[in-house]
């Protein structure tokens, strides 16, 4: 699963680094808005504004380092403790213990400030026997760039029948096809693969809504 997350970000344009305009430093300084769920003297955690799935949270140190390998030990320890703490609260809030925890360094790193992604995993109901979704295994694009993101390799994942993704964003529209691709109806005779389910998730990414952000903040903080 981690490969899907990395490949979705790898071709996104990097920020032109300027210490006075680091997006995360601005959040830390209170110069840019965020949806914080946890904070102490060394780290802050907040909801991702373009969540891959509902509850997608970022944990960052309050000092500017672009590489995890150069982060001072006291901040590395603090961020590790915070990741564990927030991950526990998130699993309790959403009732799902499955997570992806990712930290990119240079490769696939969209913001050059150390940050961990805590992303709830989707939950698949393998007992479902029908679906109205129509998908095509065409390449996807990142929400912030028109470049093709991933899916170069053949799909070897097991086949699953599409069903409810309880931790995904609410907007999950079918993946649009290009002129060379063919749509496939999926049902009991044509189940979707995990790869195609991930396609649907990436295509359905949307900006975090204020109302849901407030609800998530309340749910997560109550379990810290």
PDB file of N, CA and C in Angstrom, residues 36-109:
ATOM      1  N   UNK A  36      -5.396  21.629  13.890  1.00  0.00           N
ATOM      2  CA  UNK A  36      -4.531  20.876  14.811  1.00  0.00           C
ATOM      3  C   UNK A  36      -5.299  19.886  15.671  1.00  0.00           C
ATOM      4  N   UNK A  37      -4.695  18.721  15.854  1.00  0.00           N
ATOM      5  CA  UNK A  37      -5.293  17.714  16.737  1.00  0.00           C
ATOM      6  C   UNK A  37      -4.421  17.456  17.966  1.00  0.00           C
ATOM      7  N   UNK A  38      -3.127  17.832  17.861  1.00  0.00           N
ATOM      8  CA  UNK A  38      -2.209  17.596  18.987  1.00  0.00           C
ATOM      9  C   UNK A  38      -1.031  18.560  18.864  1.00  0.00           C
ATOM     10  N   UNK A  39      -0.516  19.003  20.023  1.00  0.00           N
ATOM     11  CA  UNK A  39       0.627  19.914  20.013  1.00  0.00           C
ATOM     12  C   UNK A  39       1.339  19.873  21.351  1.00  0.00           C
ATOM     13  N   UNK A  40       2.669  19.958  21.308  1.00  0.00           N
ATOM     14  CA  UNK A  40       3.457  20.192  22.515  1.00  0.00           C
ATOM     15  C   UNK A  40       4.588  21.151  22.153  1.00  0.00           C
ATOM     16  N   UNK A  41       5.616  21.239  22.971  1.00  0.00           N
ATOM     17  CA  UNK A  41       6.655  22.236  22.716  1.00  0.00           C
ATOM     18  C   UNK A  41       7.562  21.891  21.540  1.00  0.00           C
ATOM     19  N   UNK A  42       7.503  20.653  21.046  1.00  0.00           N
ATOM     20  CA  UNK A  42       8.407  20.241  19.972  1.00  0.00           C
ATOM     21  C   UNK A  42       7.713  19.809  18.679  1.00  0.00           C
ATOM     22  N   UNK A  43       6.456  19.429  18.751  1.00  0.00           N
ATOM     23  CA  UNK A  43       5.764  18.938  17.557  1.00  0.00           C
ATOM     24  C   UNK A  43       4.334  19.467  17.492  1.00  0.00           C
ATOM     25  N   UNK A  44       3.771  19.379  16.297  1.00  0.00           N
ATOM     26  CA  UNK A  44       2.351  19.679  16.121  1.00  0.00           C
ATOM     27  C   UNK A  44       1.795  18.688  15.098  1.00  0.00           C
ATOM     28  N   UNK A  45       0.562  18.267  15.320  1.00  0.00           N
ATOM     29  CA  UNK A  45      -0.119  17.358  14.393  1.00  0.00           C
ATOM     30  C   UNK A  45      -1.408  18.019  13.929  1.00  0.00           C
ATOM     31  N   UNK A  46      -1.684  17.930  12.642  1.00  0.00           N
ATOM     32  CA  UNK A  46      -2.890  18.554  12.101  1.00  0.00           C
ATOM     33  C   UNK A  46      -3.421  17.723  10.935  1.00  0.00           C
ATOM     34  N   UNK A  47      -4.682  17.920  10.609  1.00  0.00           N
ATOM     35  CA  UNK A  47      -5.323  17.179   9.530  1.00  0.00           C
ATOM     36  C   UNK A  47      -4.823  17.658   8.168  1.00  0.00           C
ATOM     37  N   UNK A  48      -4.590  16.720   7.265  1.00  0.00           N
ATOM     38  CA  UNK A  48      -4.191  17.054   5.901  1.00  0.00           C
ATOM     39  C   UNK A  48      -5.364  17.728   5.186  1.00  0.00           C
ATOM     40  N   UNK A  49      -5.087  18.818   4.466  1.00  0.00           N
ATOM     41  CA  UNK A  49      -6.174  19.542   3.798  1.00  0.00           C
ATOM     42  C   UNK A  49      -6.671  18.827   2.539  1.00  0.00           C
ATOM     43  N   UNK A  50      -5.857  17.889   2.014  1.00  0.00           N
ATOM     44  CA  UNK A  50      -6.285  17.068   0.882  1.00  0.00           C
ATOM     45  C   UNK A  50      -6.106  15.603   1.271  1.00  0.00           C
ATOM     46  N   UNK A  51      -6.921  15.121   2.178  1.00  0.00           N
ATOM     47  CA  UNK A  51      -6.707  13.780   2.733  1.00  0.00           C
ATOM     48  C   UNK A  51      -6.874  12.668   1.707  1.00  0.00           C
ATOM     49  N   UNK A  52      -5.969  11.694   1.800  1.00  0.00           N
ATOM     50  CA  UNK A  52      -6.130  10.496   0.984  1.00  0.00           C
ATOM     51  C   UNK A  52      -7.336   9.707   1.473  1.00  0.00           C
ATOM     52  N   UNK A  53      -7.464   9.637   2.800  1.00  0.00           N
ATOM     53  CA  UNK A  53      -8.645   9.029   3.414  1.00  0.00           C
ATOM     54  C   UNK A  53      -9.034   9.855   4.629  1.00  0.00           C
ATOM     55  N   UNK A  54     -10.240   9.663   5.070  1.00  0.00           N
ATOM     56  CA  UNK A  54     -10.753  10.421   6.214  1.00  0.00           C
ATOM     57  C   UNK A  54      -9.870  10.174   7.437  1.00  0.00           C
ATOM     58  N   UNK A  55      -9.419  11.259   8.068  1.00  0.00           N
ATOM     59  CA  UNK A  55      -8.553  11.153   9.230  1.00  0.00           C
ATOM     60  C   UNK A  55      -7.076  11.307   8.920  1.00  0.00           C
ATOM     61  N   UNK A  56      -6.707  11.436   7.645  1.00  0.00           N
ATOM     62  CA  UNK A  56      -5.313  11.618   7.222  1.00  0.00           C
ATOM     63  C   UNK A  56      -4.698  12.791   7.996  1.00  0.00           C
ATOM     64  N   UNK A  57      -3.657  12.494   8.768  1.00  0.00           N
ATOM     65  CA  UNK A  57      -3.058  13.478   9.675  1.00  0.00           C
ATOM     66  C   UNK A  57      -1.566  13.614   9.414  1.00  0.00           C
ATOM     67  N   UNK A  58      -1.033  14.822   9.575  1.00  0.00           N
ATOM     68  CA  UNK A  58       0.399  15.086   9.451  1.00  0.00           C
ATOM     69  C   UNK A  58       0.973  15.415  10.818  1.00  0.00           C
ATOM     70  N   UNK A  59       2.167  14.911  11.089  1.00  0.00           N
ATOM     71  CA  UNK A  59       2.878  15.220  12.335  1.00  0.00           C
ATOM     72  C   UNK A  59       4.223  15.824  11.955  1.00  0.00           C
ATOM     73  N   UNK A  60       4.516  17.031  12.458  1.00  0.00           N
ATOM     74  CA  UNK A  60       5.740  17.733  12.066  1.00  0.00           C
ATOM     75  C   UNK A  60       6.478  18.277  13.288  1.00  0.00           C
ATOM     76  N   UNK A  61       7.817  18.411  13.181  1.00  0.00           N
ATOM     77  CA  UNK A  61       8.568  19.052  14.261  1.00  0.00           C
ATOM     78  C   UNK A  61       8.451  20.568  14.158  1.00  0.00           C
ATOM     79  N   UNK A  62       8.624  21.249  15.275  1.00  0.00           N
ATOM     80  CA  UNK A  62       8.526  22.714  15.288  1.00  0.00           C
ATOM     81  C   UNK A  62       9.841  23.404  14.946  1.00  0.00           C
ATOM     82  N   UNK A  63      10.745  22.676  14.365  1.00  0.00           N
ATOM     83  CA  UNK A  63      11.985  23.250  13.838  1.00  0.00           C
ATOM     84  C   UNK A  63      12.080  22.849  12.373  1.00  0.00           C
ATOM     85  N   UNK A  64      12.700  23.700  11.567  1.00  0.00           N
ATOM     86  CA  UNK A  64      12.759  23.417  10.136  1.00  0.00           C
ATOM     87  C   UNK A  64      13.976  22.565   9.789  1.00  0.00           C
ATOM     88  N   UNK A  65      13.691  21.315   9.449  1.00  0.00           N
ATOM     89  CA  UNK A  65      14.682  20.413   8.864  1.00  0.00           C
ATOM     90  C   UNK A  65      13.991  19.723   7.702  1.00  0.00           C
ATOM     91  N   UNK A  66      14.653  19.685   6.562  1.00  0.00           N
ATOM     92  CA  UNK A  66      14.028  19.039   5.412  1.00  0.00           C
ATOM     93  C   UNK A  66      14.256  17.533   5.402  1.00  0.00           C
ATOM     94  N   UNK A  67      15.297  17.071   6.102  1.00  0.00           N
ATOM     95  CA  UNK A  67      15.627  15.644   6.096  1.00  0.00           C
ATOM     96  C   UNK A  67      15.471  15.032   7.488  1.00  0.00           C
ATOM     97  N   UNK A  68      14.777  13.918   7.532  1.00  0.00           N
ATOM     98  CA  UNK A  68      14.630  13.189   8.788  1.00  0.00           C
ATOM     99  C   UNK A  68      15.988  12.768   9.331  1.00  0.00           C
ATOM    100  N   UNK A  69      16.906  12.427   8.435  1.00  0.00           N
ATOM    101  CA  UNK A  69      18.232  11.957   8.848  1.00  0.00           C
ATOM    102  C   UNK A  69      19.059  13.035   9.536  1.00  0.00           C
ATOM    103  N   UNK A  70      18.639  14.300   9.440  1.00  0.00           N
ATOM    104  CA  UNK A  70      19.369  15.398  10.074  1.00  0.00           C
ATOM    105  C   UNK A  70      18.627  15.986  11.272  1.00  0.00           C
ATOM    106  N   UNK A  71      17.470  15.434  11.588  1.00  0.00           N
ATOM    107  CA  UNK A  71      16.669  15.952  12.698  1.00  0.00           C
ATOM    108  C   UNK A  71      17.372  15.680  14.033  1.00  0.00           C
ATOM    109  N   UNK A  72      17.530  16.685  14.900  1.00  0.00           N
ATOM    110  CA  UNK A  72      18.182  16.481  16.197  1.00  0.00           C
ATOM    111  C   UNK A  72      17.478  15.392  17.009  1.00  0.00           C
ATOM    112  N   UNK A  73      18.229  14.627  17.796  1.00  0.00           N
ATOM    113  CA  UNK A  73      17.670  13.492  18.535  1.00  0.00           C
ATOM    114  C   UNK A  73      16.459  13.835  19.393  1.00  0.00           C
ATOM    115  N   UNK A  74      16.485  15.001  20.043  1.00  0.00           N
ATOM    116  CA  UNK A  74      15.365  15.341  20.922  1.00  0.00           C
ATOM    117  C   UNK A  74      14.070  15.554  20.134  1.00  0.00           C
ATOM    118  N   UNK A  75      14.199  16.067  18.915  1.00  0.00           N
ATOM    119  CA  UNK A  75      13.009  16.253  18.079  1.00  0.00           C
ATOM    120  C   UNK A  75      12.587  14.936  17.427  1.00  0.00           C
ATOM    121  N   UNK A  76      13.563  14.118  17.069  1.00  0.00           N
ATOM    122  CA  UNK A  76      13.238  12.802  16.517  1.00  0.00           C
ATOM    123  C   UNK A  76      12.472  11.969  17.538  1.00  0.00           C
ATOM    124  N   UNK A  77      12.907  12.031  18.792  1.00  0.00           N
ATOM    125  CA  UNK A  77      12.215  11.293  19.854  1.00  0.00           C
ATOM    126  C   UNK A  77      10.810  11.841  20.069  1.00  0.00           C
ATOM    127  N   UNK A  78      10.691  13.163  20.052  1.00  0.00           N
ATOM    128  CA  UNK A  78       9.386  13.796  20.280  1.00  0.00           C
ATOM    129  C   UNK A  78       8.402  13.477  19.164  1.00  0.00           C
ATOM    130  N   UNK A  79       8.892  13.484  17.923  1.00  0.00           N
ATOM    131  CA  UNK A  79       7.987  13.214  16.811  1.00  0.00           C
ATOM    132  C   UNK A  79       7.586  11.741  16.783  1.00  0.00           C
ATOM    133  N   UNK A  80       8.511  10.860  17.174  1.00  0.00           N
ATOM    134  CA  UNK A  80       8.170   9.439  17.254  1.00  0.00           C
ATOM    135  C   UNK A  80       7.093   9.175  18.289  1.00  0.00           C
ATOM    136  N   UNK A  81       7.229   9.814  19.435  1.00  0.00           N
ATOM    137  CA  UNK A  81       6.227   9.670  20.496  1.00  0.00           C
ATOM    138  C   UNK A  81       4.880  10.237  20.047  1.00  0.00           C
ATOM    139  N   UNK A  82       4.920  11.380  19.355  1.00  0.00           N
ATOM    140  CA  UNK A  82       3.676  12.010  18.897  1.00  0.00           C
ATOM    141  C   UNK A  82       2.980  11.167  17.835  1.00  0.00           C
ATOM    142  N   UNK A  83       3.748  10.586  16.924  1.00  0.00           N
ATOM    143  CA  UNK A  83       3.163   9.725  15.891  1.00  0.00           C
ATOM    144  C   UNK A  83       2.423   8.559  16.528  1.00  0.00           C
ATOM    145  N   UNK A  84       3.057   7.935  17.515  1.00  0.00           N
ATOM    146  CA  UNK A  84       2.414   6.812  18.208  1.00  0.00           C
ATOM    147  C   UNK A  84       1.152   7.255  18.933  1.00  0.00           C
ATOM    148  N   UNK A  85       1.238   8.393  19.588  1.00  0.00           N
ATOM    149  CA  UNK A  85       0.108   8.911  20.366  1.00  0.00           C
ATOM    150  C   UNK A  85      -1.081   9.258  19.467  1.00  0.00           C
ATOM    151  N   UNK A  86      -0.789   9.971  18.385  1.00  0.00           N
ATOM    152  CA  UNK A  86      -1.851  10.376  17.464  1.00  0.00           C
ATOM    153  C   UNK A  86      -2.421   9.164  16.726  1.00  0.00           C
ATOM    154  N   UNK A  87      -1.554   8.237  16.344  1.00  0.00           N
ATOM    155  CA  UNK A  87      -2.023   7.027  15.661  1.00  0.00           C
ATOM    156  C   UNK A  87      -2.996   6.250  16.537  1.00  0.00           C
ATOM    157  N   UNK A  88      -2.673   6.130  17.818  1.00  0.00           N
ATOM    158  CA  UNK A  88      -3.568   5.424  18.740  1.00  0.00           C
ATOM    159  C   UNK A  88      -4.916   6.133  18.828  1.00  0.00           C
ATOM    160  N   UNK A  89      -4.886   7.451  18.985  1.00  0.00           N
ATOM    161  CA  UNK A  89      -6.135   8.210  19.084  1.00  0.00           C
ATOM    162  C   UNK A  89      -6.960   8.092  17.806  1.00  0.00           C
ATOM    163  N   UNK A  90      -6.268   8.092  16.670  1.00  0.00           N
ATOM    164  CA  UNK A  90      -6.954   8.001  15.384  1.00  0.00           C
ATOM    165  C   UNK A  90      -7.633   6.647  15.206  1.00  0.00           C
ATOM    166  N   UNK A  91      -6.934   5.583  15.589  1.00  0.00           N
ATOM    167  CA  UNK A  91      -7.541   4.251  15.466  1.00  0.00           C
ATOM    168  C   UNK A  91      -8.757   4.120  16.369  1.00  0.00           C
ATOM    169  N   UNK A  92      -8.682   4.720  17.551  1.00  0.00           N
ATOM    170  CA  UNK A  92      -9.814   4.665  18.473  1.00  0.00           C
ATOM    171  C   UNK A  92     -10.981   5.513  17.964  1.00  0.00           C
ATOM    172  N   UNK A  93     -10.665   6.665  17.397  1.00  0.00           N
ATOM    173  CA  UNK A  93     -11.714   7.566  16.916  1.00  0.00           C
ATOM    174  C   UNK A  93     -12.471   6.989  15.729  1.00  0.00           C
ATOM    175  N   UNK A  94     -11.741   6.299  14.842  1.00  0.00           N
ATOM    176  CA  UNK A  94     -12.361   5.782  13.626  1.00  0.00           C
ATOM    177  C   UNK A  94     -12.728   4.308  13.714  1.00  0.00           C
ATOM    178  N   UNK A  95     -12.317   3.645  14.795  1.00  0.00           N
ATOM    179  CA  UNK A  95     -12.646   2.237  14.944  1.00  0.00           C
ATOM    180  C   UNK A  95     -11.960   1.343  13.929  1.00  0.00           C
ATOM    181  N   UNK A  96     -10.756   1.720  13.528  1.00  0.00           N
ATOM    182  CA  UNK A  96     -10.003   0.960  12.529  1.00  0.00           C
ATOM    183  C   UNK A  96      -8.531   0.976  12.925  1.00  0.00           C
ATOM    184  N   UNK A  97      -7.973  -0.180  13.242  1.00  0.00           N
ATOM    185  CA  UNK A  97      -6.587  -0.228  13.721  1.00  0.00           C
ATOM    186  C   UNK A  97      -5.561  -0.262  12.592  1.00  0.00           C
ATOM    187  N   UNK A  98      -6.004  -0.377  11.349  1.00  0.00           N
ATOM    188  CA  UNK A  98      -5.075  -0.450  10.218  1.00  0.00           C
ATOM    189  C   UNK A  98      -4.679   0.948   9.755  1.00  0.00           C
ATOM    190  N   UNK A  99      -3.363   1.160   9.599  1.00  0.00           N
ATOM    191  CA  UNK A  99      -2.835   2.475   9.232  1.00  0.00           C
ATOM    192  C   UNK A  99      -1.676   2.345   8.261  1.00  0.00           C
ATOM    193  N   UNK A 100      -1.408   3.418   7.532  1.00  0.00           N
ATOM    194  CA  UNK A 100      -0.125   3.620   6.868  1.00  0.00           C
ATOM    195  C   UNK A 100       0.555   4.798   7.546  1.00  0.00           C
ATOM    196  N   UNK A 101       1.831   4.647   7.898  1.00  0.00           N
ATOM    197  CA  UNK A 101       2.622   5.741   8.459  1.00  0.00           C
ATOM    198  C   UNK A 101       3.812   5.937   7.526  1.00  0.00           C
ATOM    199  N   UNK A 102       3.922   7.125   6.933  1.00  0.00           N
ATOM    200  CA  UNK A 102       4.914   7.374   5.894  1.00  0.00           C
ATOM    201  C   UNK A 102       5.664   8.669   6.161  1.00  0.00           C
ATOM    202  N   UNK A 103       6.994   8.629   5.987  1.00  0.00           N
ATOM    203  CA  UNK A 103       7.812   9.844   6.032  1.00  0.00           C
ATOM    204  C   UNK A 103       8.754   9.812   4.836  1.00  0.00           C
ATOM    205  N   UNK A 104       8.607  10.758   3.926  1.00  0.00           N
ATOM    206  CA  UNK A 104       9.456  10.814   2.741  1.00  0.00           C
ATOM    207  C   UNK A 104      10.627  11.765   2.966  1.00  0.00           C
ATOM    208  N   UNK A 105      11.779  11.406   2.407  1.00  0.00           N
ATOM    209  CA  UNK A 105      12.954  12.276   2.482  1.00  0.00           C
ATOM    210  C   UNK A 105      13.464  12.515   1.070  1.00  0.00           C
ATOM    211  N   UNK A 106      13.291  13.733   0.589  1.00  0.00           N
ATOM    212  CA  UNK A 106      13.663  14.153  -0.761  1.00  0.00           C
ATOM    213  C   UNK A 106      12.809  13.450  -1.809  1.00  0.00           C
ATOM    214  N   UNK A 107      12.983  12.141  -1.981  1.00  0.00           N
ATOM    215  CA  UNK A 107      12.179  11.403  -2.953  1.00  0.00           C
ATOM    216  C   UNK A 107      10.713  11.411  -2.526  1.00  0.00           C
ATOM    217  N   UNK A 108       9.852  11.938  -3.386  1.00  0.00           N
ATOM    218  CA  UNK A 108       8.403  11.994  -3.141  1.00  0.00           C
ATOM    219  C   UNK A 108       8.020  12.948  -2.017  1.00  0.00           C
ATOM    220  N   UNK A 109       8.947  13.819  -1.597  1.00  0.00           N
ATOM    221  CA  UNK A 109       8.661  14.758  -0.508  1.00  0.00           C
ATOM    222  C   UNK A 109       8.124  16.061  -1.095  1.00  0.00           C
TER     223      UNK A 109
END
